[in-house]
């Protein structure tokens, strides 16, 4: 996987998670010998045995700006995207992952999601392990672990957007662009075992991650971040979520969608 760098979306506010992520990375993928771009603002982090490039993009004020600025530093037009809270929970299948990466390149895909999601419609793919996703569909863009064409991924998050609004509007953009997306079939084993829910939500620890880290005797001060508890589904919370989408729409996401066109093959 030397020819496929990893881009890890993060920020300095998650620096306490970096040791956890990379300890489990080394434990489960000891043979990895490529470059890891850790998206940071001002901080630097290193881990023995891993080639970590900290982007140090500066305090830019929004997720979208930080994400894009870090992505622009990746010295490759293809990459493996990860979020910092997607901790590995078992051994990585390097050989299978390499096969999927070679297929991703040979097929000219914009993205290959290394898991399965409930897209609306599938078509036959060139691999026995994957489905071709037929747009329009839900989740045409998400931050799940996936191979990406860097230029296409760059278009999925606008500078003013946060992770949730970029997934919402990114899906709409991906549908209008008709990106070439494939995902693993439901019964195919994931080459990178991880919990797609992540280990954090709104900055607090999720119960599934707490149970896993305790099970493997990995010591973490969970009190520092606290424990996530899902809020009651009130009208106020629903209106708050709706306003978040409307606000980012007014700030540019609506207007951006108007100009989106299908990707021309070969570009």
mmCIF file of C-alpha atoms in Angstrom:
data_model
loop_
_atom_site.group_PDB
_atom_site.id
_atom_site.type_symbol
_atom_site.label_atom_id
_atom_site.label_comp_id
_atom_site.label_asym_id
_atom_site.label_seq_id
_atom_site.Cartn_x
_atom_site.Cartn_y
_atom_site.Cartn_z
ATOM 1 C CA UNK A 1 0.000 0.000 0.000
ATOM 2 C CA UNK A 2 2.991 2.316 -0.403
ATOM 3 C CA UNK A 3 1.387 3.883 -3.469
ATOM 4 C CA UNK A 4 -1.835 4.687 -1.587
ATOM 5 C CA UNK A 5 -1.421 7.252 1.198
ATOM 6 C CA UNK A 6 -3.883 7.414 4.064
ATOM 7 C CA UNK A 7 -5.599 10.704 4.859
ATOM 8 C CA UNK A 8 -6.943 10.868 8.405
ATOM 9 C CA UNK A 9 -9.453 13.639 9.006
ATOM 10 C CA UNK A 10 -8.915 15.136 12.452
ATOM 11 C CA UNK A 11 -8.278 18.398 14.311
ATOM 12 C CA UNK A 12 -6.199 19.459 17.303
ATOM 13 C CA UNK A 13 -9.211 19.096 19.594
ATOM 14 C CA UNK A 14 -8.933 15.332 19.014
ATOM 15 C CA UNK A 15 -5.234 15.093 19.926
ATOM 16 C CA UNK A 16 -6.052 12.961 22.975
ATOM 17 C CA UNK A 17 -7.483 10.349 20.574
ATOM 18 C CA UNK A 18 -4.366 10.186 18.396
ATOM 19 C CA UNK A 19 -2.405 7.812 20.689
ATOM 20 C CA UNK A 20 -5.431 5.484 20.911
ATOM 21 C CA UNK A 21 -5.935 5.456 17.145
ATOM 22 C CA UNK A 22 -2.290 4.841 16.289
ATOM 23 C CA UNK A 23 -1.665 2.274 19.017
ATOM 24 C CA UNK A 24 -4.499 0.207 17.557
ATOM 25 C CA UNK A 25 -3.271 0.977 14.036
ATOM 26 C CA UNK A 26 0.166 -0.500 14.796
ATOM 27 C CA UNK A 27 -1.346 -3.449 16.642
ATOM 28 C CA UNK A 28 -3.649 -4.409 13.782
ATOM 29 C CA UNK A 29 -1.635 -3.291 10.745
ATOM 30 C CA UNK A 30 2.040 -3.767 11.707
ATOM 31 C CA UNK A 31 3.138 -4.322 8.090
ATOM 32 C CA UNK A 32 1.892 -0.942 6.837
ATOM 33 C CA UNK A 33 4.789 0.974 5.277
ATOM 34 C CA UNK A 34 3.142 3.884 3.504
ATOM 35 C CA UNK A 35 2.527 7.542 4.306
ATOM 36 C CA UNK A 36 -0.151 8.691 6.728
ATOM 37 C CA UNK A 37 -1.375 12.279 6.489
ATOM 38 C CA UNK A 38 -2.802 13.267 9.871
ATOM 39 C CA UNK A 39 -4.875 16.416 9.476
ATOM 40 C CA UNK A 40 -3.851 18.801 12.251
ATOM 41 C CA UNK A 41 -4.064 22.538 12.840
ATOM 42 C CA UNK A 42 -0.963 23.440 14.862
ATOM 43 C CA UNK A 43 -0.036 20.288 16.755
ATOM 44 C CA UNK A 44 2.424 17.584 15.716
ATOM 45 C CA UNK A 45 2.225 13.888 16.516
ATOM 46 C CA UNK A 46 4.598 11.041 15.769
ATOM 47 C CA UNK A 47 4.423 7.318 16.395
ATOM 48 C CA UNK A 48 7.450 5.062 16.211
ATOM 49 C CA UNK A 49 7.424 2.867 13.135
ATOM 50 C CA UNK A 50 4.878 4.958 11.226
ATOM 51 C CA UNK A 51 5.519 7.676 8.657
ATOM 52 C CA UNK A 52 3.058 10.324 9.857
ATOM 53 C CA UNK A 53 2.907 13.689 8.094
ATOM 54 C CA UNK A 54 1.057 16.277 10.171
ATOM 55 C CA UNK A 55 -0.569 18.811 7.878
ATOM 56 C CA UNK A 56 -0.578 21.762 10.345
ATOM 57 C CA UNK A 57 -3.038 23.732 8.233
ATOM 58 C CA UNK A 58 -3.592 26.397 10.910
ATOM 59 C CA UNK A 59 -6.704 27.514 12.766
ATOM 60 C CA UNK A 60 -9.060 27.973 9.837
ATOM 61 C CA UNK A 61 -12.313 28.112 11.767
ATOM 62 C CA UNK A 62 -14.451 25.426 10.113
ATOM 63 C CA UNK A 63 -14.375 21.704 9.426
ATOM 64 C CA UNK A 64 -14.691 22.165 5.661
ATOM 65 C CA UNK A 65 -11.715 24.531 5.464
ATOM 66 C CA UNK A 66 -9.526 22.293 7.624
ATOM 67 C CA UNK A 67 -10.548 19.188 5.682
ATOM 68 C CA UNK A 68 -9.843 20.727 2.284
ATOM 69 C CA UNK A 69 -6.550 22.328 3.313
ATOM 70 C CA UNK A 70 -5.249 19.040 4.667
ATOM 71 C CA UNK A 71 -6.439 17.096 1.649
ATOM 72 C CA UNK A 72 -4.557 19.446 -0.653
ATOM 73 C CA UNK A 73 -1.282 18.388 0.992
ATOM 74 C CA UNK A 74 -1.708 14.726 0.042
ATOM 75 C CA UNK A 75 0.927 13.971 -2.587
ATOM 76 C CA UNK A 76 -1.228 11.600 -4.622
ATOM 77 C CA UNK A 77 -4.420 11.756 -6.664
ATOM 78 C CA UNK A 78 -5.716 8.576 -4.959
ATOM 79 C CA UNK A 79 -6.004 7.983 -1.222
ATOM 80 C CA UNK A 80 -7.588 5.999 1.575
ATOM 81 C CA UNK A 81 -9.890 8.176 3.705
ATOM 82 C CA UNK A 82 -10.343 7.598 7.446
ATOM 83 C CA UNK A 83 -11.812 9.590 10.303
ATOM 84 C CA UNK A 84 -9.821 9.773 13.527
ATOM 85 C CA UNK A 85 -12.533 8.052 15.573
ATOM 86 C CA UNK A 86 -12.629 4.941 13.377
ATOM 87 C CA UNK A 87 -10.380 2.822 15.568
ATOM 88 C CA UNK A 88 -9.384 -0.617 14.297
ATOM 89 C CA UNK A 89 -10.944 -3.530 16.166
ATOM 90 C CA UNK A 90 -9.182 -6.469 14.473
ATOM 91 C CA UNK A 91 -6.369 -7.378 12.090
ATOM 92 C CA UNK A 92 -6.275 -5.658 8.700
ATOM 93 C CA UNK A 93 -6.228 -7.916 5.643
ATOM 94 C CA UNK A 94 -3.419 -6.218 3.706
ATOM 95 C CA UNK A 95 -3.503 -8.551 0.726
ATOM 96 C CA UNK A 96 -7.245 -8.122 0.225
ATOM 97 C CA UNK A 97 -6.959 -4.382 0.679
ATOM 98 C CA UNK A 98 -4.257 -4.238 -1.996
ATOM 99 C CA UNK A 99 -6.501 -6.194 -4.376
ATOM 100 C CA UNK A 100 -9.346 -3.733 -3.784
ATOM 101 C CA UNK A 101 -7.047 -0.771 -4.348
ATOM 102 C CA UNK A 102 -5.783 -2.234 -7.644
ATOM 103 C CA UNK A 103 -9.403 -2.814 -8.694
ATOM 104 C CA UNK A 104 -10.337 0.755 -7.682
ATOM 105 C CA UNK A 105 -7.582 2.091 -9.943
ATOM 106 C CA UNK A 106 -8.214 -0.265 -12.868
ATOM 107 C CA UNK A 107 -11.965 0.438 -12.849
ATOM 108 C CA UNK A 108 -11.584 4.222 -12.868
ATOM 109 C CA UNK A 109 -13.833 4.607 -9.831
ATOM 110 C CA UNK A 110 -14.294 7.851 -7.970
ATOM 111 C CA UNK A 111 -14.738 5.943 -4.711
ATOM 112 C CA UNK A 112 -14.746 2.397 -3.372
ATOM 113 C CA UNK A 113 -16.385 2.142 0.051
ATOM 114 C CA UNK A 114 -14.729 -0.630 2.087
ATOM 115 C CA UNK A 115 -17.979 -1.683 3.700
ATOM 116 C CA UNK A 116 -21.620 -2.076 2.789
ATOM 117 C CA UNK A 117 -24.364 0.516 3.025
ATOM 118 C CA UNK A 118 -28.044 0.334 2.170
ATOM 119 C CA UNK A 119 -27.975 2.190 -1.124
ATOM 120 C CA UNK A 120 -31.244 2.240 -3.073
ATOM 121 C CA UNK A 121 -30.145 0.440 -6.225
ATOM 122 C CA UNK A 122 -27.160 -1.596 -7.376
ATOM 123 C CA UNK A 123 -25.777 -2.609 -10.729
ATOM 124 C CA UNK A 124 -23.323 -5.325 -11.714
ATOM 125 C CA UNK A 125 -19.714 -4.447 -10.891
ATOM 126 C CA UNK A 126 -16.432 -5.698 -12.285
ATOM 127 C CA UNK A 127 -15.557 -7.438 -9.026
ATOM 128 C CA UNK A 128 -17.397 -10.376 -7.473
ATOM 129 C CA UNK A 129 -17.062 -8.647 -4.082
ATOM 130 C CA UNK A 130 -18.585 -5.269 -4.937
ATOM 131 C CA UNK A 131 -21.789 -3.587 -6.039
ATOM 132 C CA UNK A 132 -21.928 -0.597 -8.384
ATOM 133 C CA UNK A 133 -24.160 2.035 -6.800
ATOM 134 C CA UNK A 134 -26.764 3.546 -9.122
ATOM 135 C CA UNK A 135 -27.441 7.252 -8.488
ATOM 136 C CA UNK A 136 -29.541 8.906 -7.293
ATOM 137 C CA UNK A 137 -29.204 7.219 -3.940
ATOM 138 C CA UNK A 138 -28.898 7.954 -0.249
ATOM 139 C CA UNK A 139 -25.390 8.044 1.231
ATOM 140 C CA UNK A 140 -23.688 8.711 -2.094
ATOM 141 C CA UNK A 141 -21.212 10.518 0.106
ATOM 142 C CA UNK A 142 -20.186 9.575 3.626
ATOM 143 C CA UNK A 143 -17.036 9.610 5.738
ATOM 144 C CA UNK A 144 -16.851 5.819 6.014
ATOM 145 C CA UNK A 145 -13.446 4.288 5.240
ATOM 146 C CA UNK A 146 -13.046 4.292 1.467
ATOM 147 C CA UNK A 147 -10.664 4.732 -1.426
ATOM 148 C CA UNK A 148 -11.178 8.092 -3.121
ATOM 149 C CA UNK A 149 -10.125 10.082 -6.116
ATOM 150 C CA UNK A 150 -8.727 13.114 -4.284
ATOM 151 C CA UNK A 151 -10.162 15.692 -6.690
ATOM 152 C CA UNK A 152 -13.673 14.274 -6.288
ATOM 153 C CA UNK A 153 -13.372 13.990 -2.513
ATOM 154 C CA UNK A 154 -12.296 17.646 -2.392
ATOM 155 C CA UNK A 155 -15.679 18.602 -3.892
ATOM 156 C CA UNK A 156 -17.658 16.714 -1.259
ATOM 157 C CA UNK A 157 -17.042 19.163 1.614
ATOM 158 C CA UNK A 158 -17.472 22.906 1.088
ATOM 159 C CA UNK A 159 -15.435 25.322 3.245
ATOM 160 C CA UNK A 160 -18.376 26.431 5.426
ATOM 161 C CA UNK A 161 -19.765 22.949 6.102
ATOM 162 C CA UNK A 162 -19.410 20.741 9.160
ATOM 163 C CA UNK A 163 -19.141 16.910 8.988
ATOM 164 C CA UNK A 164 -22.923 16.396 9.130
ATOM 165 C CA UNK A 165 -23.920 19.049 6.604
ATOM 166 C CA UNK A 166 -21.099 17.998 4.252
ATOM 167 C CA UNK A 167 -22.469 14.445 4.239
ATOM 168 C CA UNK A 168 -25.992 15.764 3.617
ATOM 169 C CA UNK A 169 -25.084 18.156 0.819
ATOM 170 C CA UNK A 170 -22.173 15.991 -0.335
ATOM 171 C CA UNK A 171 -24.646 13.199 -1.096
ATOM 172 C CA UNK A 172 -26.717 15.611 -3.192
ATOM 173 C CA UNK A 173 -23.580 16.848 -4.979
ATOM 174 C CA UNK A 174 -22.403 13.278 -5.620
ATOM 175 C CA UNK A 175 -25.796 12.411 -7.099
ATOM 176 C CA UNK A 176 -25.745 15.401 -9.428
ATOM 177 C CA UNK A 177 -22.141 14.633 -10.386
ATOM 178 C CA UNK A 178 -23.081 10.958 -10.898
ATOM 179 C CA UNK A 179 -19.873 9.794 -9.274
ATOM 180 C CA UNK A 180 -18.706 6.244 -9.972
ATOM 181 C CA UNK A 181 -19.159 4.641 -6.548
ATOM 182 C CA UNK A 182 -18.907 1.012 -5.548
ATOM 183 C CA UNK A 183 -19.174 -0.659 -2.150
ATOM 184 C CA UNK A 184 -18.529 -4.102 -0.756
ATOM 185 C CA UNK A 185 -21.375 -6.578 -0.883
ATOM 186 C CA UNK A 186 -23.174 -7.260 2.371
ATOM 187 C CA UNK A 187 -21.699 -10.719 2.935
ATOM 188 C CA UNK A 188 -18.111 -9.733 2.118
ATOM 189 C CA UNK A 189 -15.679 -9.450 5.006
ATOM 190 C CA UNK A 190 -14.306 -5.937 5.458
ATOM 191 C CA UNK A 191 -10.516 -5.755 4.994
ATOM 192 C CA UNK A 192 -10.402 -3.025 7.665
ATOM 193 C CA UNK A 193 -12.507 -4.101 10.662
ATOM 194 C CA UNK A 194 -13.938 -1.072 12.466
ATOM 195 C CA UNK A 195 -17.222 0.083 13.927
ATOM 196 C CA UNK A 196 -18.891 2.424 11.384
ATOM 197 C CA UNK A 197 -20.490 4.315 14.287
ATOM 198 C CA UNK A 198 -17.027 5.447 15.377
ATOM 199 C CA UNK A 199 -15.839 5.705 18.953
ATOM 200 C CA UNK A 200 -17.112 9.254 19.587
ATOM 201 C CA UNK A 201 -20.249 11.262 18.974
ATOM 202 C CA UNK A 202 -20.355 15.006 19.550
ATOM 203 C CA UNK A 203 -16.951 14.637 21.193
ATOM 204 C CA UNK A 204 -18.028 12.108 23.806
ATOM 205 C CA UNK A 205 -17.321 8.391 24.116
ATOM 206 C CA UNK A 206 -19.790 5.887 22.706
ATOM 207 C CA UNK A 207 -20.627 2.803 24.748
ATOM 208 C CA UNK A 208 -19.503 0.393 22.026
ATOM 209 C CA UNK A 209 -16.001 1.873 22.019
ATOM 210 C CA UNK A 210 -15.784 1.901 25.813
ATOM 211 C CA UNK A 211 -16.709 -1.774 25.955
ATOM 212 C CA UNK A 212 -14.154 -2.681 23.277
ATOM 213 C CA UNK A 213 -11.265 -0.754 24.843
ATOM 214 C CA UNK A 214 -12.006 -2.241 28.248
ATOM 215 C CA UNK A 215 -12.183 -5.709 26.697
ATOM 216 C CA UNK A 216 -8.642 -5.406 25.281
ATOM 217 C CA UNK A 217 -7.377 -3.774 28.524
ATOM 218 C CA UNK A 218 -6.517 -0.499 26.830
ATOM 219 C CA UNK A 219 -6.441 2.237 29.462
ATOM 220 C CA UNK A 220 -8.325 5.442 28.638
ATOM 221 C CA UNK A 221 -9.569 8.217 30.914
ATOM 222 C CA UNK A 222 -13.153 8.201 29.646
ATOM 223 C CA UNK A 223 -14.169 10.835 32.201
ATOM 224 C CA UNK A 224 -12.087 13.457 30.399
ATOM 225 C CA UNK A 225 -14.419 13.539 27.391
ATOM 226 C CA UNK A 226 -17.433 12.093 29.094
ATOM 227 C CA UNK A 227 -20.035 9.604 27.950
ATOM 228 C CA UNK A 228 -22.445 10.235 25.109
ATOM 229 C CA UNK A 229 -26.124 9.995 25.880
ATOM 230 C CA UNK A 230 -28.575 10.366 23.034
ATOM 231 C CA UNK A 231 -30.904 13.332 23.597
ATOM 232 C CA UNK A 232 -34.638 12.876 23.661
ATOM 233 C CA UNK A 233 -36.238 13.296 20.202
ATOM 234 C CA UNK A 234 -37.857 16.645 20.951
ATOM 235 C CA UNK A 235 -39.281 19.167 18.497
ATOM 236 C CA UNK A 236 -36.554 21.604 19.598
ATOM 237 C CA UNK A 237 -33.780 19.168 18.680
ATOM 238 C CA UNK A 238 -35.357 18.408 15.308
ATOM 239 C CA UNK A 239 -35.700 22.114 14.537
ATOM 240 C CA UNK A 240 -32.085 22.686 15.594
ATOM 241 C CA UNK A 241 -30.879 19.993 13.173
ATOM 242 C CA UNK A 242 -33.078 21.392 10.408
ATOM 243 C CA UNK A 243 -31.764 24.919 10.963
ATOM 244 C CA UNK A 244 -28.174 23.635 10.747
ATOM 245 C CA UNK A 245 -28.904 22.309 7.248
ATOM 246 C CA UNK A 246 -30.795 25.422 6.163
ATOM 247 C CA UNK A 247 -28.082 27.738 7.481
ATOM 248 C CA UNK A 248 -25.318 25.980 5.558
ATOM 249 C CA UNK A 249 -27.587 25.854 2.532
ATOM 250 C CA UNK A 250 -27.990 29.637 2.626
ATOM 251 C CA UNK A 251 -24.240 30.087 3.149
ATOM 252 C CA UNK A 252 -23.577 28.443 -0.207
ATOM 253 C CA UNK A 253 -24.552 24.786 -0.303
ATOM 254 C CA UNK A 254 -27.859 25.449 -2.118
ATOM 255 C CA UNK A 255 -26.206 27.612 -4.755
ATOM 256 C CA UNK A 256 -23.370 25.160 -5.238
ATOM 257 C CA UNK A 257 -25.870 22.395 -6.049
ATOM 258 C CA UNK A 258 -27.372 24.446 -8.878
ATOM 259 C CA UNK A 259 -24.086 24.478 -10.812
ATOM 260 C CA UNK A 260 -23.166 20.826 -10.308
ATOM 261 C CA UNK A 261 -22.917 18.742 -13.465
ATOM 262 C CA UNK A 262 -22.154 15.064 -14.115
ATOM 263 C CA UNK A 263 -18.458 14.192 -14.159
ATOM 264 C CA UNK A 264 -17.247 13.726 -17.729
ATOM 265 C CA UNK A 265 -15.506 10.372 -18.133
ATOM 266 C CA UNK A 266 -11.773 10.844 -18.433
ATOM 267 C CA UNK A 267 -11.670 14.116 -16.451
#
